[in-house]
Structures are given as structure tokens and as C-alpha cells.
Amino acid sequence: MKTIFVATSNDPDSPLDLLSKEYDLIYEYYLSSTIRNTHYFHREERTTADSLSSNIHKFKDEIEIFHFAGHADEDTLNLSDNAFANANGVADLLGQCKNLKLVVLNGCSTHGQVQRLIENDIPIIIATSSIVHDKRALQFSKRFYYELFSGTGNIKEALKSAESAVRINDESIKSNMMPRGISLDEFEEQKDEWKIYFREDLENTWKDITFEKSDYEVIQSTKNNLTIRDNKGTPFQIEKNRNEFVLFLDNNNVQYFRIKSKVYDKRELKDDYRFNSLMRSVGVITIQPSRYGIPENQGIKNLIQGLGLYISKTGVEYSDEPTEIISFFGGMLENFLTKLLSEEGKDDPIYQLSLITETFQISLKYLSFIQMVDFIKNSEPEDIKGTAIDDFIHLRVEEHNQFDFLNLLIVVTKMLERQVEKEKRFVPEIVTLVNQLEKDNNPIFKAALFLQEKRNFVFKGIIPEDEYPHPKILVDMCMQILIRWLRQLVFLARYKLISMKDIRLDYRLNSVVNFKFTWGELHGLYYNYSKKQDFEDSYTYSQSVLLTKKNKEEKLVEGEISSLKNFLPLSPFIIDKSVYMEGNTNSGFDNNSKTMKQCPNLMYYLGMKFPNMELENNNADIEYSKGDFEYVFSELENELQYDVSKINNISNKKLNVSEDNPSSYLLNNLYTDIFKLTNKVEDDF
């Protein structure tokens, strides 16, 4: 596949503060554009002489764009290992890249290297004619690649746009005057630093050169027809025939096409066998957004279709209905994924950004709750004291939104690894994910940090214009990164959340033990079942939200609840509010129907709240008692609070649980259950 090769190099003795930001912005624009369907992105951080040489050689047949950012001069590029790459050597290396179209040298005074590149048959070079300063260089790359990837794809237009952006922002970027030269003797500001150079034979044609960004996709294959969607989202139907298909691509000047998530070159269609083989892989995957009230939005369709394809790899059967696909991610994520599919607030970038980043945040909470409960289930109470679990239980409500759930997930998973054997962990797949999150240079870790960082924009209620002049680009980019993150969580399709409302023992003298229990799936009513079984060594999870393995729920229906390994009780971190409605739990069963009146209503734990703020803020010598604080729960659909005047249906519902709850005695039990997890409050207070 064609490759975009971006190399950056920073000098520890003269660091460029904005170099990594330039690197990230180019990558972000790549992710948010359709060029990602036809090009691979190679990121070369902290470039050394060895890594530059070996990776250019590795991608020599694929590199189409080569971009260098860092200290430079007319003869050399300054590399991260304190080495200097000679211009002749760099030109010779790039001369081996036969499909290379463009070289961008974004350092100081790199025009001296141009002639050697042209002599090595490089078609187009953008180089600097003078000293350039760090912030100006960032501004140039930012606008150049935005236009090249997300705009027309034309080099001339991209260059013109970048030059204009630098001039417009000239006054605002003078504050950062660190030059990108190897010699720091000159600080005189220059104008028109970036110039374009080209081979002599391209003098009359270079302005017309563009980069292929085709997003033509085969979305449906039936017995006689193919449905193809063009880069504007318009579907076309043609006869299912290799010659017809190639003719269609030729007429639209398309070299590449997509099937599912893979990109193919039409030159691969050498015969009917290859054509039919590819078309069989399409299947009948038809996403019809209008049918489900879903907006015609490419990011949304990518989300649904991409997740569906990854879910299929788990071996779980699914239909193409979006509501079913998102249901596989469990009750916690499902609410936010559903909101992403709605029309509400679609024109408000901050609101859309809040939904995307909160989907990511709620996924971290869900995984953290699973790991914490798994640890608690396999531990003694004294094992919890002084741990990250202990700290989370005693978190103040007002600290919840800023709490680092990414770190909690990593720490608790490591605790679980030390405490519980691999085969006994309830969701072993989480360990694989956490292993990726521990590596700073892992793409999944970087995706997680990116979404965390952009969540801070929502807190402030503003997207900084100097970084993202087009907020929709940021939203689209975050959606793509969210998809990448959710693909790591498709293992959740193997699990299911249910609510065990009530379990009762029906036993009379000399009779067989009979369990009567009421349980409900998240989208249905409660059902009543009874089961006769031996009481000895049996376990019950009354008033609990259970995580089950999907092939085990039939055993639950039959009443086989004696095996702890089949279920993981997520309460009290996740509860079913309906369970605690005293008027319905007293009677337990509806004698006139097999169903109860309510559906499960899940909430998750936020933290502790002191109703008496004066008491909470008083000096540390005051001794608090158990009843001085409340435990607070949030509904799953609650959204991050900010200036949401444009959104009508913002949710912010909570449940406060105190030591004494007149509305429901069962809430008293819940309060005690949480308190018993640790006695840290009594010890500290």
C-alpha cells in the first residue's frame, strides 16, 4: 500500500517544543480523511541514522510522501542520536523510492538539499529558503496537510493554503521564536520561507498533481448485482461481472476500492476467480441508517459496520441492525452509543465530542468495575485496605468526573494478576488490553490518551480554534479513534448483563428445597422461575447485577445458580434501581402475571457525599460516624455537564443512599454492603 512516511527528530540540547504536536496533527488529519483508505501511515519518532536508513529501505516501494521535521540546514538533517544525516546520503536513500511523489523538509534552510534530491529523480520538493521558527513550521504543516488530506488533495492548493495561514497568523506566532536551524546564530525573521521545487519535466504539470483518496466501497454482493458506494456516499448498482466492475472504476478514474476494512488495487482483478473470491467476502452487509432513524453520517456508519465486522470474529452471531450491534457492548456503553446514533445535538461539536469521549470514559469504568469485583470476590477484606479499590470507594462525588479510570484499570488488573490465577479470572481478555495500555508507544495507549485529552475540551466547553479551526474535523477524528478503541473491546460480545431482582427460598418441613427467583435482561421485563435443587453448597445473588458468559444464561433460566464461576456480581458498583423500589420488592411476585411491572434500571457508583458540607470541611480532628455521609449513584445515561443550553434532553439523575432510607429498607442494606467492603472510614475518622 502507498505510504506516508513522517520522520521527526528532536535535539535534547536545543529541543523544539512543538515538534511532537506537528507530528500528532499530521497523523490526526490522516485519520480523519479518506486518504487512510489508500495509504499507510508510518510514524518515525526520535529518528536515528539507523532507523531512517532501515525504514526507508523497508518502505522503498510504497513511500509516496516523505516529511521531515526537526533541526536542519543546507547540507544536513539533525537526528535524535546526535548524528547528522548528510544531504547526499538522504537523497540517495530517497532516490530508491520509485513511487515517491513529494518530499517536505520542514527545518531551517533546507533549500540547499533540493538539487541533490532532483538529481535522484524526486519529482517535487518543498523546502525552506531561510531560518524558520518552530511555531511557524507547525502552522505550515498543520494547514498544508489539512488541505492535502481533507481538501482537494492538490499540492498547489495545499501549499497556497499553508502560506496564507502562516501570513494570517504571523503576529500571533511570533511568541515562539525557537528556530529549526542547526546553527543558532541567526534569529532574523524571514518571509516566504517555504518554496516548491520540481523536476524540469514537471514544469507545466506539477500544479495538477493530486493524491488518491478514493473511498469507493463495495457494500453489498448478491447473486447478480453489486452495490458500490462512491466517495460522496452515493450508492450505485451494477451487474456482478468483473468486466463491468473494472469499467465502472475506470469511468470514475478510481484505482483503489474497499471491501469491508481492506483496500484493494483494481490491478489485482486479474481473472474471474480472483474477482469472485473477493466479492464472496463482501457478504450481504447492508446498513440502512434511515430505517432505524439513524442520520446519514459516514462516521456513524463506519462505527456500526466496523464494530459489526469485529464482533463477527468473536464467533457471536449478529444481524446488521445497529441497535443489536451496539447491544453487544453491554448496558453501560450502550446508552452512549445509542445517543451517538441519534439526531440530538448533531450540529453541536462540543456535545458530539462529549458523547464520544464519555463513551470512552464509561468503557473504562465498566472494565474497572469488572476487575475490582473479580479481585474482591477472590480476596479477604484486609486485602482491599490501602489499595486503589479502597481509594475509589472513598472517592468524593465531585472528584468523579476528573478521576483517572485509565490508571485505575491498569492498577487493579495488575492486582488481579498477582492475586488470581489466569484460569480463574472472569474476563481474561481485559489483561490482554491492559498489556497494550502499559506501553507508551502502543497505538491503543496513544488512542486512550488522545481521547482523555480531548475530554478536557468538553469540561471547558470550547474547542481551541488555533489547534482545530474546523471543529467537525476533530469530532470526525475522535470518532475514528473511538472506533479503534471499541474494536479492542469486542470481547464484551461474549458476556451479558442481567439483573437478579429477588431470590427466595420456599421450604417446608420434609419438603424439597425450592428456589424462586426473579431476574431480568436489561431491555425486558422481570421473569419468575422456580427450581428445586439441593441447598448445600449453593450460592445466591439476590439484588445483584450479574455479568454472565453468554452461553451460560440458559443455566440461569433453569435455576442452576450453584456455580460461582458462571456469574460475576458487579454490585455494589453497578446496581439495578428497580430492585430497591420497596413497593414491588415486598411482594416479590405478581400472582396474575409471569412478569413484574418494571424493567431493570442500571446505575453505577459515583462516590461519597457529605450532606453537611460544614461538617465535611471542618478540621480533621472531628470524628465522623457512619451516618455522616451518603453513597451516590448515577444513571447510565447521565452526560458530562457543561454549557448544554442547545441540548434539550440532557440527563443528570442520581440516587443518594444514606444509612437510613425511609423510601426503601433495601437501600439500607445496600449502604451496609458498601460500608462493609472496607472499614477505612471508621479508622480514618
mmCIF file of C-alpha atoms in Angstrom, residues 35 41 44 67 96 128 135 202 228 281 314 345 399 407 431 436 440 457 620 655 675:
data_model
loop_
_atom_site.group_PDB
_atom_site.id
_atom_site.type_symbol
_atom_site.label_atom_id
_atom_site.label_comp_id
_atom_site.label_asym_id
_atom_site.label_seq_id
_atom_site.Cartn_x
_atom_site.Cartn_y
_atom_site.Cartn_z
ATOM 1 C CA ILE A 35 -6.690 9.024 2.380
ATOM 2 C CA PHE A 41 0.967 5.998 7.719
ATOM 3 C CA GLU A 44 9.144 7.629 12.768
ATOM 4 C CA HIS A 67 8.087 14.509 5.549
ATOM 5 C CA GLN A 96 15.448 4.350 -4.294
ATOM 6 C CA THR A 128 12.763 26.312 3.221
ATOM 7 C CA LYS A 135 5.542 27.734 15.672
ATOM 8 C CA LEU A 202 7.101 18.658 -14.453
ATOM 9 C CA ILE A 228 -20.954 0.254 -4.711
ATOM 10 C CA SER A 281 -16.017 -11.851 1.105
ATOM 11 C CA THR A 314 -15.698 -13.485 18.232
ATOM 12 C CA GLY A 345 -27.192 17.791 19.117
ATOM 13 C CA GLU A 399 -13.925 14.253 42.106
ATOM 14 C CA ASN A 407 -4.883 4.285 35.656
ATOM 15 C CA VAL A 431 -5.431 -8.458 30.746
ATOM 16 C CA GLN A 436 -1.182 -2.779 25.451
ATOM 17 C CA ASP A 440 3.804 4.227 25.936
ATOM 18 C CA PHE A 457 -12.197 20.377 25.880
ATOM 19 C CA ALA A 620 -9.503 16.860 60.667
ATOM 20 C CA LEU A 655 -29.569 8.274 43.659
ATOM 21 C CA PHE A 675 -19.554 0.116 54.011
#
